[in-house]
């Protein structure tokens, strides 16, 4: 079972154009984001010291990242002491190879998975499939994505782009191919859908010898991994198998349980709009006769150390993957997650992906521009990541990298031209006169409906006013001197 | 107090009537306002698109042009935010300590509603505007400057106004500077929703504190021939009953022709020029003659 990957996604503007034309996607997304947005708002409004809590979350994350080396070593020591094994992976490929080797060493041909962004990031399911190992997703929405041979489009609700009717169709079509089939008379009632998934998954839970997960937090002081989820399916994977392998980004460390407490308040209200998270599982190494007898922690760098070296960009590593920024983002709401060409979509994806993967690919270079800089994401982020600031910072990086190219892009030429026009008032005044003259040629009834060249992107759907014959500065000179 | 107007490059070129309205309004409130002729642009487009190097001379020009004033007032929340939030950082990133010092010495920059409410301490500016109006709070004025309900307080005090609430007002209109071109499909999709909400209010006029956003939403409203026009906050606040000479009042009832945006405009303090009534109406003109 191997869903399509994000490889080969076109640059954001054209991927977005395709998504915008998908009316069902637009409708599902608008409905889902509006609902979840309202829930979050209500849950946050209940907390008097929300702003102080956000500030505390940000401060803990920043302090931890500043001393990350120390906390990681402490974590390794505690995990090892508690009977776990720690593996260090420089990049996604290495991490995936480690996991494949670990699974092969058990002799098993299938694993059950807890919903995890990091295993998506490293393409684990594909790597396992290449080694003849089947990975079963057990998160309900992730199951929908996997059965539909689809890609996740949201951090928290990977199948947010699907509605009930589509989920029913997918279950009816695909469940039988991979295990227990859905009942033939399945309706699109959420209860029935959940029941079908429950029966389908139970088989897997009871059979699986190996579980694979990520983790929301790693507590350094005790070497404890923490998974936060809503369904309880994650807990099944974390407790039933004999071997548990957790793949976690190095930025997920928090120093102490007291620090963790802040995030356990921030996360549920920001992500699902709940006061408290339904299932919070934590485990420390292994425990005799209880839960998995073998625990492996794979710590992934995957561009995180490089990101840490950037004083402005590093705040993206504070992210606790609550998805609040996606839900409020007006761009995400309209184009959905696939257009971002990464497992991390939306505002956080637009700042994280180009840092983790670099900006060599055009699609990754286009991500920092996939925002109006409206600031809604920054306003809701529970750890106060100034996403607009990082976006603009990354745009500068993209532009500066482009400067090394001998042939300047049309945009670079336009920006240079604008700069020279704006270099002084007389040049600007001359340009205004020229614009007014051109505008009179192009315009009708005071409006221009068709502009030439790259500016035609504006007039495709929008008019522009004809530039005034007398600019403000000309009026001022005439009347105030 | 020496007050300088930073009119912004966009308003200077495309919406001079907004600049004239700011002058008229401030003068009516007893403020002498100056227009330092050296000004061009705050550098926001370059900065936000990633062209920091090109932004540096614009930051320098801004600091030099407005040095020595007590306050700068501008009819753009977005440009005010650019100056307040980023000018110093541009200077520092360029490694220019002298420029950074000059930027720090720049007088306080106020968005128009902030200047009226916080500096002049007025909410009733003596305006008269008998039209149905809805107000779009622009993102940078709200989230970067935090102007809050200042514009609405000013509008509520306008005599004759029928101010109606805009649904989903806090949603971005989709302009986003060069985003409007680079991601024009998404930009238009967002603008379409904004336009839909505007139309749902039944308003005749969409008002905002940023001509850039109004250019985007207004461009859509105009293309669709919706019969809704856009006006900058300054123009509504500058409108006064004594401006409503018969010709102007006439024009409001039956949107007709105006040469006004073609011909040099009358100084703001004079009576509006009569209109010929021959050419059809331009997208943003009906009230043009009154301020
Ligand atoms: S960036 Fe902030 S709002 Fe977005 S997912 Fe991460 S923590 Fe949540």
XYZ file of C-alpha atoms and ligand atoms in Angstrom:
780
model
C 0.000 0.000 0.000
C 1.895 2.902 -1.240
C 0.310 6.258 -1.802
C 1.658 8.780 -4.261
C 4.323 11.121 -2.949
C 4.791 14.844 -3.210
C 7.704 14.504 -5.629
C 7.193 16.438 -8.793
C 4.609 18.846 -7.414
C 4.679 21.981 -9.574
C 5.470 25.414 -8.135
C 2.841 26.751 -5.785
C 1.045 29.161 -8.137
C 0.194 26.486 -10.683
C -0.544 23.793 -8.109
C -2.835 26.320 -6.463
C -4.593 27.068 -9.727
C -5.465 23.384 -10.126
C -6.690 23.175 -6.540
C -8.780 26.340 -6.849
C -10.702 24.755 -9.696
C -11.683 21.758 -7.549
C -15.062 22.856 -6.290
C -15.531 19.907 -3.957
C -12.170 20.563 -2.328
C -13.004 24.250 -1.928
C -16.309 23.405 -0.329
C -14.931 20.733 2.045
C -12.068 22.971 3.122
C -14.117 26.084 3.681
C -16.518 24.101 5.818
C -13.843 22.291 7.839
C -11.576 25.265 8.483
C -14.441 27.542 9.475
C -15.723 25.003 11.990
C -12.375 24.241 13.562
C -11.443 27.927 13.633
C -14.516 28.749 15.647
C -13.879 25.891 18.071
C -10.336 27.065 18.640
C -11.437 30.615 19.234
C -13.907 29.541 21.894
C -11.432 27.233 23.618
C -8.758 29.913 23.713
C -11.124 32.599 24.935
C -11.730 30.550 28.088
C -8.132 30.912 29.232
C -7.449 34.196 30.985
C -3.681 33.970 30.763
C -3.497 32.653 27.218
C -0.990 35.291 26.150
C 1.259 34.485 29.098
C 0.971 30.809 28.270
C 1.996 31.456 24.656
C 4.932 33.477 25.833
C 5.965 30.693 28.207
C 5.722 28.146 25.388
C 7.857 30.267 23.117
C 10.428 30.876 25.835
C 10.785 27.190 26.709
C 11.189 26.249 23.053
C 13.785 28.908 22.467
C 15.755 28.065 25.558
C 15.704 24.372 24.675
C 16.856 24.970 21.128
C 19.694 27.160 22.399
C 21.022 24.236 24.437
C 19.753 21.472 22.197
C 23.031 19.530 22.231
C 22.904 19.210 25.980
C 19.281 18.115 26.160
C 19.715 15.581 23.372
C 22.612 13.916 25.153
C 20.643 13.890 28.371
C 17.728 12.340 26.538
C 19.918 9.656 24.988
C 21.379 8.782 28.343
C 17.970 8.489 30.024
C 16.379 6.503 27.200
C 19.298 4.078 27.197
C 19.223 3.748 30.961
C 15.517 2.891 30.751
C 16.140 0.053 28.323
C 15.588 1.842 25.003
C 18.026 2.307 22.154
C 18.757 5.630 20.486
C 19.718 5.916 16.817
C 20.921 9.147 15.224
C 19.937 9.921 11.653
C 21.516 12.736 9.662
C 18.772 12.823 7.049
C 15.516 11.220 6.043
C 17.149 8.529 3.962
C 19.322 7.425 6.838
C 16.380 7.458 9.229
C 14.281 5.367 6.872
C 17.131 2.895 6.401
C 17.532 2.522 10.159
C 13.838 1.749 10.556
C 13.814 -0.715 7.658
C 16.806 -2.524 9.168
C 15.168 -2.648 12.577
C 11.951 -4.090 11.169
C 13.838 -6.620 9.063
C 15.759 -7.725 12.142
C 12.457 -8.727 13.729
C 11.588 -10.836 10.683
C 8.144 -9.189 10.422
C 6.536 -8.190 7.110
C 4.083 -5.642 8.430
C 3.948 -2.777 10.895
C 1.153 -0.679 12.384
C 1.659 3.049 12.472
C 0.609 5.864 14.747
C -0.134 9.071 12.873
C 3.222 10.763 12.466
C 4.406 13.718 10.413
C 8.046 12.780 10.739
C 7.635 9.341 9.178
C 5.811 11.048 6.302
C 8.644 13.531 6.014
C 11.220 10.755 5.592
C 9.033 8.764 3.182
C 9.025 5.776 5.504
C 6.051 3.944 4.062
C 7.662 3.985 0.624
C 10.999 2.800 2.008
C 9.280 -0.026 3.888
C 7.314 -1.018 0.800
C 10.536 -1.185 -1.204
C 11.800 -3.665 1.394
C 8.622 -5.734 1.093
C 7.163 -4.518 4.387
C 3.598 -3.250 4.558
C 2.860 -0.272 6.811
C -0.711 0.119 8.000
C -1.813 3.593 9.006
C -4.160 3.426 11.981
C -5.169 7.048 12.470
C -8.665 7.306 11.024
C -7.934 10.198 8.690
C -4.561 8.749 7.777
C -6.313 5.478 6.951
C -8.641 7.359 4.618
C -5.623 8.892 2.902
C -3.823 5.571 2.626
C -6.819 3.610 1.361
C -7.578 6.383 -1.120
C -3.965 6.262 -2.408
C -3.906 9.924 -1.632
C -1.575 12.337 0.122
C -2.226 14.024 3.471
C -3.360 17.631 3.110
C -3.403 18.776 6.723
C -1.124 18.244 9.712
C -3.865 17.196 12.072
C -6.647 16.033 9.794
C -4.815 14.504 6.829
C -8.089 13.850 5.006
C -9.581 17.294 5.611
C -10.100 17.585 1.865
C -12.510 14.626 1.945
C -16.133 14.676 3.024
C -18.216 11.860 4.481
C -19.535 10.689 1.145
C -16.046 10.335 -0.273
C -14.834 8.503 2.832
C -17.675 6.022 2.484
C -16.795 5.410 -1.154
C -13.122 4.878 -0.294
C -13.918 2.452 2.506
C -16.263 0.425 0.335
C -13.788 0.313 -2.496
C -10.487 -0.299 -0.733
C -10.911 -1.807 2.726
C -11.421 -5.319 1.429
C -8.169 -5.240 -0.504
C -6.168 -4.734 2.663
C -8.051 -6.681 5.289
C -11.546 -6.751 6.651
C -13.942 -5.246 4.143
C -16.459 -2.568 5.010
C -20.064 -3.774 5.356
C -21.811 -3.616 1.984
C -24.599 -1.441 3.391
C -22.203 1.155 4.847
C -23.758 4.607 5.004
C -21.979 7.935 5.370
C -23.026 8.271 8.985
C -19.855 9.193 10.957
C -20.623 6.527 13.579
C -20.897 3.816 10.974
C -17.756 4.962 9.228
C -15.855 4.921 12.521
C -17.197 1.461 13.307
C -16.070 0.106 9.946
C -12.610 1.555 10.518
C -12.518 0.166 14.047
C -13.237 -3.386 12.875
C -10.815 -3.091 9.983
C -8.037 -1.829 12.219
C -8.613 -4.151 15.165
C -7.368 -7.066 13.074
C -4.149 -5.234 12.443
C -3.633 -4.160 16.038
C -4.026 -7.691 17.327
C -1.723 -9.191 14.713
C 1.077 -6.647 14.512
C 4.386 -7.342 16.197
C 5.989 -4.019 15.286
C 4.628 -0.523 15.887
C 6.025 2.664 14.348
C 5.284 6.106 15.730
C 6.505 9.646 15.970
C 6.277 11.692 19.149
C 4.926 15.111 19.986
C 7.423 15.643 22.780
C 10.503 14.031 24.269
C 11.111 14.841 27.910
C 14.865 14.993 28.436
C 14.935 14.694 32.224
C 13.379 11.233 32.204
C 13.895 10.091 28.607
C 10.147 9.898 28.042
C 8.367 10.024 24.709
C 4.879 11.535 24.527
C 2.185 11.035 21.891
C -0.917 13.182 21.905
C -3.942 11.890 19.946
C -7.710 11.852 19.899
C -8.754 8.348 18.910
C -6.924 5.856 21.097
C -5.696 4.027 18.008
C -2.259 5.436 18.661
C -2.238 3.942 22.124
C -3.069 0.536 20.655
C 0.020 0.736 18.432
C 2.163 1.985 21.278
C 1.239 -0.765 23.706
C 0.285 -3.961 21.832
C 3.304 -4.730 19.583
C 6.492 -6.366 20.809
C 8.758 -3.810 19.174
C 8.164 -0.060 19.090
C 10.146 2.247 16.809
C 9.658 5.994 17.193
C 11.031 8.445 14.649
C 11.289 11.940 16.094
C 12.815 15.232 14.970
C 15.536 16.510 17.276
C 13.580 19.720 17.921
C 10.876 17.870 19.850
C 12.816 17.793 23.086
C 11.576 19.630 26.152
C 13.763 19.700 29.265
C 11.301 18.764 32.009
C 7.778 17.565 32.771
C 7.044 21.005 34.102
C 7.828 22.414 30.668
C 5.649 19.758 29.061
C 2.698 20.954 31.109
C 2.689 24.273 29.226
C 2.404 22.535 25.881
C -0.271 20.136 27.043
C -2.358 23.228 27.699
C -1.471 25.044 24.495
C -1.768 22.135 22.074
C -5.335 20.800 22.460
C -6.962 24.222 22.541
C -5.009 25.332 19.485
C -5.431 22.213 17.428
C -8.819 20.627 18.062
C -10.353 23.326 20.203
C -10.528 20.942 23.154
C -9.710 21.825 26.745
C -7.779 18.673 27.293
C -6.387 16.104 24.973
C -8.311 12.788 24.950
C -5.378 10.335 24.782
C -1.954 11.356 25.998
C 0.434 8.395 26.015
C 3.893 8.535 27.475
C 6.527 5.824 27.796
C 10.026 5.657 29.114
C 12.255 3.007 27.555
C 10.796 -0.441 28.221
C 8.978 -1.974 31.176
C 9.165 -5.656 31.999
C 5.948 -7.551 31.097
C 4.153 -4.368 30.075
C 4.056 -2.975 26.562
C 6.738 -3.458 23.903
C 9.814 -5.336 25.035
C 12.044 -3.419 22.627
C 12.019 0.339 22.086
C 14.034 2.214 19.465
C 14.178 5.977 19.256
C 15.378 7.297 15.901
C 16.386 10.951 16.242
C 16.214 12.807 12.955
C 18.187 15.891 11.962
C 16.980 16.247 8.358
C 17.943 19.905 7.931
C 17.088 20.937 11.467
C 20.645 21.790 12.501
C 21.003 23.999 9.431
C 17.712 25.682 10.279
C 18.949 26.240 13.796
C 21.912 28.169 12.406
C 19.598 30.841 10.966
C 18.742 33.396 13.674
C 15.473 34.433 11.999
C 14.446 31.128 10.458
C 15.083 28.946 13.490
C 11.848 29.926 15.225
C 10.093 27.560 12.796
C 11.539 24.757 14.929
C 9.381 25.909 17.857
C 6.378 24.432 16.059
C 4.291 21.938 18.012
C 2.262 20.969 14.905
C -1.050 22.143 16.268
C -2.232 23.210 12.779
C -3.935 26.384 14.034
C -2.021 28.387 11.426
C -3.386 26.197 8.633
C -6.928 26.550 9.851
C -6.837 30.352 9.908
C -4.801 30.799 6.740
C -6.902 32.318 3.954
C -4.565 30.851 1.336
C -4.663 27.342 2.816
C -8.430 27.569 3.154
C -8.724 27.993 -0.601
C -5.998 25.808 -2.051
C -5.679 23.029 0.537
C -2.566 21.159 1.542
C -1.465 19.386 -1.627
C -0.480 22.593 -3.398
C 2.379 23.059 -0.929
C 4.092 19.933 -2.244
C 5.189 18.815 1.197
C 3.905 16.936 4.214
C 4.026 20.301 5.962
C 1.436 22.504 4.262
C 0.020 25.903 5.102
C 1.922 28.758 6.709
C 4.214 26.552 8.789
C 4.960 24.435 5.736
C 5.808 27.532 3.736
C 8.528 28.406 6.257
C 9.590 24.902 7.269
C 9.847 23.063 3.942
C 12.258 25.525 2.252
C 14.457 25.396 5.334
C 14.473 21.629 5.772
C 14.727 20.813 2.074
C 16.514 23.929 0.815
C 15.455 26.136 -2.065
C 17.020 24.339 -5.018
C 13.675 23.189 -6.442
C 11.380 25.760 -7.977
C 8.425 24.428 -6.017
C 10.284 24.950 -2.740
C 11.422 28.424 -3.817
C 7.827 29.378 -4.496
C 6.644 28.492 -0.982
C 7.751 31.632 0.884
C 5.634 33.585 -1.609
C 2.513 31.527 -0.929
C 1.191 34.085 1.540
C -0.344 37.547 1.606
C 1.500 38.254 4.879
C -1.877 38.925 6.487
C -0.498 37.790 9.849
C -3.428 35.588 10.929
C -1.019 32.663 11.497
C 1.232 34.624 13.827
C -1.793 35.781 15.778
C -2.911 32.235 16.599
C 0.387 30.374 16.863
C 0.600 28.981 20.419
C 4.387 29.298 20.441
C 4.408 32.722 18.777
C 6.284 31.884 15.611
C 6.373 35.089 13.592
C 5.613 33.315 10.344
C 5.291 36.484 8.204
C 8.710 37.583 9.389
C 10.254 34.236 8.427
C 8.436 34.253 5.081
C 9.889 37.633 4.171
C 13.287 36.517 5.413
C 13.164 33.437 3.183
C 12.027 35.519 0.226
C 15.194 37.561 0.644
C 17.175 34.331 0.638
C 15.498 33.194 -2.574
C 16.144 36.578 -4.218
C 19.768 36.696 -3.102
C 20.376 33.214 -4.455
C 18.887 34.369 -7.751
C 21.318 37.270 -7.954
C 24.138 34.887 -8.757
C 22.441 33.994 -12.018
C 23.887 35.978 -14.929
C 20.610 36.517 -16.747
C 18.317 38.401 -14.390
C 14.729 37.252 -14.064
C 11.999 39.555 -15.398
C 10.999 40.173 -11.807
C 14.493 41.261 -10.870
C 14.511 43.674 -13.792
C 11.123 45.055 -12.796
C 12.240 45.539 -9.209
C 15.397 47.319 -10.364
C 13.311 49.555 -12.610
C 10.920 50.352 -9.767
C 13.832 51.147 -7.534
C 15.244 53.616 -10.002
C 11.866 55.293 -10.511
C 11.469 55.630 -6.749
C 15.029 56.890 -6.292
C 13.897 60.500 -6.325
C 10.840 62.729 -6.676
C 11.626 64.005 -10.147
C 11.933 60.519 -11.599
C 8.760 59.485 -9.848
C 6.944 62.547 -11.189
C 8.132 61.753 -14.712
C 6.971 58.163 -14.352
C 3.604 59.357 -13.069
C 3.166 61.570 -16.138
C 4.103 58.682 -18.400
C 1.728 56.348 -16.545
C -1.102 58.847 -16.839
C -0.492 59.194 -20.580
C -0.325 55.426 -21.067
C -3.365 55.004 -18.868
C -5.384 57.333 -21.058
C -4.508 55.171 -24.023
C -5.324 51.909 -22.274
C -8.259 53.047 -20.212
C -11.916 53.494 -20.896
C -14.347 55.260 -18.609
C -11.628 55.803 -16.036
C -10.736 52.146 -15.753
C -8.217 49.884 -17.408
C -9.368 46.350 -18.078
C -6.353 45.022 -19.893
C -2.723 45.614 -19.073
C 0.115 44.245 -21.176
C 2.923 41.878 -20.138
C 3.250 40.489 -16.628
C 0.776 43.099 -15.364
C -1.910 41.227 -17.289
C -2.005 38.886 -14.277
C -3.726 41.743 -12.488
C -6.263 42.604 -15.136
C -7.219 39.001 -15.832
C -9.965 39.476 -13.239
C -9.527 43.008 -11.899
C -9.760 46.498 -13.307
C -7.329 49.250 -12.371
C -8.114 52.918 -12.249
C -6.501 55.099 -14.877
C -3.612 56.920 -13.201
C -4.627 60.441 -12.319
C -3.586 63.106 -14.793
C -2.550 65.212 -11.858
C -0.695 63.241 -9.211
C -0.930 64.297 -5.602
C 2.527 65.829 -5.691
C 1.660 67.808 -8.802
C -1.533 69.048 -7.155
C 0.385 70.065 -4.050
C 2.955 71.985 -6.040
C 0.223 73.784 -7.956
C -1.866 74.692 -4.936
C 0.491 75.018 -1.998
C 3.420 76.931 -3.456
C 3.768 70.797 15.963
C 5.158 70.226 12.490
C 3.178 67.531 10.774
C 4.319 65.880 7.567
C 2.100 63.925 5.210
C 3.546 60.722 3.784
C 1.107 60.205 0.973
C 2.607 56.856 -0.293
C 3.605 56.180 -3.901
C 0.384 54.365 -4.719
C -1.949 57.068 -3.449
C 0.224 59.774 -4.991
C -0.060 58.176 -8.421
C -3.444 56.471 -8.549
C -5.540 58.021 -5.801
C -4.463 61.646 -5.364
C -7.965 62.478 -4.123
C -7.162 60.515 -0.957
C -4.130 62.708 -0.338
C -6.174 65.824 -0.957
C -8.801 64.542 1.455
C -6.197 64.040 4.198
C -4.977 67.620 3.705
C -8.505 68.977 3.714
C -9.468 66.994 6.803
C -6.409 67.922 8.823
C -6.700 71.573 7.864
C -10.353 71.546 8.868
C -9.256 70.192 12.243
C -6.813 73.072 12.576
C -3.590 71.275 11.672
C -1.107 72.684 9.252
C 0.238 69.781 7.276
C 3.283 69.834 5.053
C 4.165 67.640 2.125
C 7.936 67.097 2.035
C 8.579 66.930 -1.687
C 11.520 64.520 -1.446
C 9.341 61.579 -0.452
C 8.747 58.633 -2.760
C 8.041 55.190 -1.250
C 8.504 53.330 2.035
C 10.120 50.379 0.272
C 7.504 47.862 1.277
C 7.138 46.226 -2.106
C 10.866 45.617 -2.386
C 11.209 44.487 1.187
C 8.263 42.123 1.197
C 9.260 40.554 -2.100
C 12.769 39.852 -0.830
C 14.655 42.717 -2.517
C 16.286 44.067 0.603
C 19.259 45.618 -1.129
C 16.957 47.697 -3.311
C 15.038 48.719 -0.228
C 17.973 50.379 1.536
C 18.055 53.638 -0.473
C 14.289 54.000 0.000
C 14.686 53.658 3.749
C 17.461 56.246 3.641
C 15.350 58.641 1.594
C 12.460 58.263 4.015
C 14.631 59.025 7.042
C 16.203 62.052 5.363
C 12.940 63.431 4.033
C 11.032 63.301 7.300
C 13.846 64.245 9.677
C 12.971 67.213 11.848
C 9.185 66.836 11.785
C 7.246 66.127 14.960
C 4.927 63.573 13.404
C 4.286 61.855 10.104
C 0.754 60.936 9.120
C -0.033 58.516 6.324
C -3.243 57.166 4.805
C -1.924 53.595 4.794
C -1.744 51.117 7.653
C 0.513 48.918 5.613
C 3.110 51.595 4.868
C 3.012 52.861 8.465
C 3.695 49.296 9.621
C 6.565 48.941 7.172
C 8.266 52.054 8.521
C 7.608 51.252 12.153
C 8.402 47.534 12.070
C 11.080 47.128 9.465
C 12.998 50.292 8.568
C 15.392 49.961 11.444
C 15.968 46.313 10.657
C 16.688 47.028 7.011
C 19.296 49.554 8.082
C 20.835 47.156 10.562
C 20.869 44.255 8.137
C 22.654 46.524 5.658
C 25.308 47.072 8.322
C 24.816 50.833 8.129
C 25.019 52.203 11.673
C 24.574 55.824 10.546
C 21.417 54.914 8.675
C 20.119 52.911 11.620
C 20.641 55.936 13.857
C 18.850 58.149 11.345
C 15.945 55.707 11.211
C 15.691 55.697 14.991
C 15.520 59.482 14.885
C 12.625 59.450 12.378
C 9.552 61.070 13.903
C 6.639 58.890 14.948
C 4.676 57.616 11.943
C 0.902 57.423 12.403
C -1.719 55.790 10.292
C -4.518 58.323 9.735
C -7.026 56.922 12.246
C -4.332 56.668 14.910
C -3.337 60.251 14.304
C -6.897 61.516 14.554
C -7.881 59.523 17.625
C -4.612 59.336 19.562
C -2.801 62.542 18.649
C -5.630 64.961 17.931
C -8.013 63.245 20.326
C -11.043 63.459 18.038
C -13.532 60.914 16.828
C -16.138 63.317 15.460
C -14.342 65.099 12.668
C -17.418 66.948 11.490
C -18.006 64.825 8.429
C -21.283 64.347 6.580
C -21.749 61.359 4.290
C -25.303 60.172 3.698
C -24.550 56.782 2.137
C -24.638 53.111 3.062
C -21.053 52.172 3.873
C -19.266 49.031 4.984
C -15.725 48.969 6.330
C -12.943 46.454 5.684
C -10.278 46.479 8.424
C -7.035 45.812 6.551
C -4.681 43.145 7.883
C -1.584 45.227 8.501
C -3.517 48.016 10.188
C -5.127 45.454 12.478
C -2.443 42.879 13.107
C 0.729 44.930 12.800
C -0.387 48.366 14.002
C -3.320 47.332 16.151
C -5.535 50.273 15.162
C -8.494 48.312 16.531
C -11.827 50.076 16.276
C -10.422 53.568 15.712
C -11.595 53.749 12.091
C -15.047 52.504 13.068
C -15.301 55.035 15.879
C -14.477 57.759 13.384
C -17.002 56.445 10.892
C -19.765 56.064 13.466
C -19.464 59.751 14.237
C -20.062 60.734 10.607
C -23.436 62.403 10.183
C -25.896 60.760 7.824
C -23.847 57.614 7.367
C -25.520 54.208 7.280
C -22.661 52.044 8.503
C -23.215 48.313 8.069
C -21.072 45.511 9.424
C -19.018 43.524 6.932
C -19.324 39.733 7.424
C -15.982 37.942 7.955
C -14.374 41.355 8.109
C -11.145 40.041 9.625
C -10.435 37.880 6.586
C -7.633 39.024 4.318
C -8.822 40.407 0.972
C -6.079 38.615 -0.943
C -4.080 41.614 -2.131
C -0.768 40.903 -0.424
C 1.449 43.179 -2.565
C 3.238 41.185 -5.259
C 1.176 38.179 -4.121
C -1.627 39.710 -6.199
C 0.491 39.063 -9.303
C 2.621 36.062 -8.371
C -0.351 34.119 -7.051
C -3.083 35.923 -8.909
C -5.458 32.969 -8.998
C -5.432 32.592 -5.222
C -5.509 36.347 -4.788
C -8.617 36.635 -6.933
C -10.274 33.693 -5.155
C -9.797 35.472 -1.846
C -10.934 38.775 -3.312
C -14.048 37.119 -4.706
C -15.079 36.034 -1.214
C -14.410 39.525 0.117
C -16.485 41.012 -2.701
C -19.264 38.521 -1.952
C -19.363 39.694 1.667
C -19.333 43.327 0.585
C -22.264 42.729 -1.734
C -24.157 40.926 1.024
C -24.182 44.122 3.070
C -26.026 46.017 0.385
C -23.563 48.841 0.847
C -22.988 51.437 -1.813
C -19.479 52.181 -0.639
C -16.688 49.936 0.599
C -14.345 51.873 2.833
C -10.869 50.955 4.134
C -7.757 52.619 5.386
C -5.468 51.287 2.659
C -5.771 52.130 -1.014
C -3.752 49.043 -1.937
C -6.402 46.657 -0.625
C -9.108 48.863 -2.093
C -7.411 48.729 -5.482
C -7.694 44.932 -5.358
C -11.244 44.578 -4.031
C -12.377 47.612 -6.001
C -10.829 46.157 -9.152
C -13.018 43.084 -8.774
C -16.118 45.086 -7.887
C -15.515 47.258 -10.909
C -14.862 44.362 -13.296
C -18.124 42.764 -12.222
C -19.976 46.069 -12.588
C -21.391 45.587 -9.103
C -22.349 49.204 -8.555
C -20.304 49.341 -5.361
C -17.489 51.859 -5.204
C -14.505 52.017 -2.927
C -13.421 55.010 -0.902
C -10.535 55.581 1.412
C -11.462 56.434 4.992
C -9.924 59.894 4.556
C -12.360 60.742 1.792
C -15.416 59.932 3.862
C -14.033 61.791 6.862
C -13.217 64.802 4.695
C -16.680 64.966 3.161
C -18.699 67.816 4.630
C -22.218 69.063 4.135
C -21.110 72.406 2.771
C -19.332 70.576 -0.063
C -22.604 69.260 -1.309
C -23.316 71.877 -3.881
C -26.278 71.026 -6.122
C -24.023 69.612 -8.812
C -22.358 67.213 -6.421
C -25.592 66.118 -4.799
C -27.072 65.512 -8.210
C -24.177 63.373 -9.152
C -24.620 61.200 -6.100
C -28.139 60.341 -6.978
C -27.551 59.489 -10.587
C -24.015 58.360 -11.045
C -23.067 60.204 -14.104
C -20.100 61.396 -15.657
C -17.175 63.034 -14.413
C -14.242 64.534 -16.065
C -12.765 65.038 -12.694
C -10.278 62.216 -12.741
C -9.205 63.264 -16.172
C -8.886 66.968 -15.649
C -6.746 68.610 -12.998
C -8.786 68.666 -9.878
C -9.857 71.703 -8.021
C -7.976 72.429 -4.831
C -9.725 70.753 -1.998
C -10.942 73.925 -0.379
C -12.679 75.256 -3.427
C -16.096 74.291 -4.628
C -16.286 71.266 -6.872
C -16.127 71.841 -10.556
C -19.331 71.241 -12.462
C -19.486 68.098 -14.506
C -20.375 67.638 -18.088
C -22.435 64.494 -17.629
C -21.302 62.933 -20.862
C -18.885 60.132 -20.167
C -19.948 57.104 -18.175
C -18.910 56.717 -14.640
C -15.489 55.538 -13.629
C -15.178 52.891 -10.959
C -14.143 55.133 -8.145
C -15.409 58.538 -8.922
C -18.872 59.396 -7.817
C -17.800 60.967 -4.587
C -14.549 62.198 -6.038
C -15.760 65.699 -6.487
C -16.973 66.295 -2.998
C -13.851 66.165 -0.860
S 3.467 27.142 13.371
Fe 2.411 27.548 15.293
S 0.250 27.542 14.689
Fe 1.342 26.545 13.022
S 1.272 24.366 13.472
Fe 3.179 25.147 14.347
S 2.681 25.666 16.454
Fe 0.740 25.463 15.384
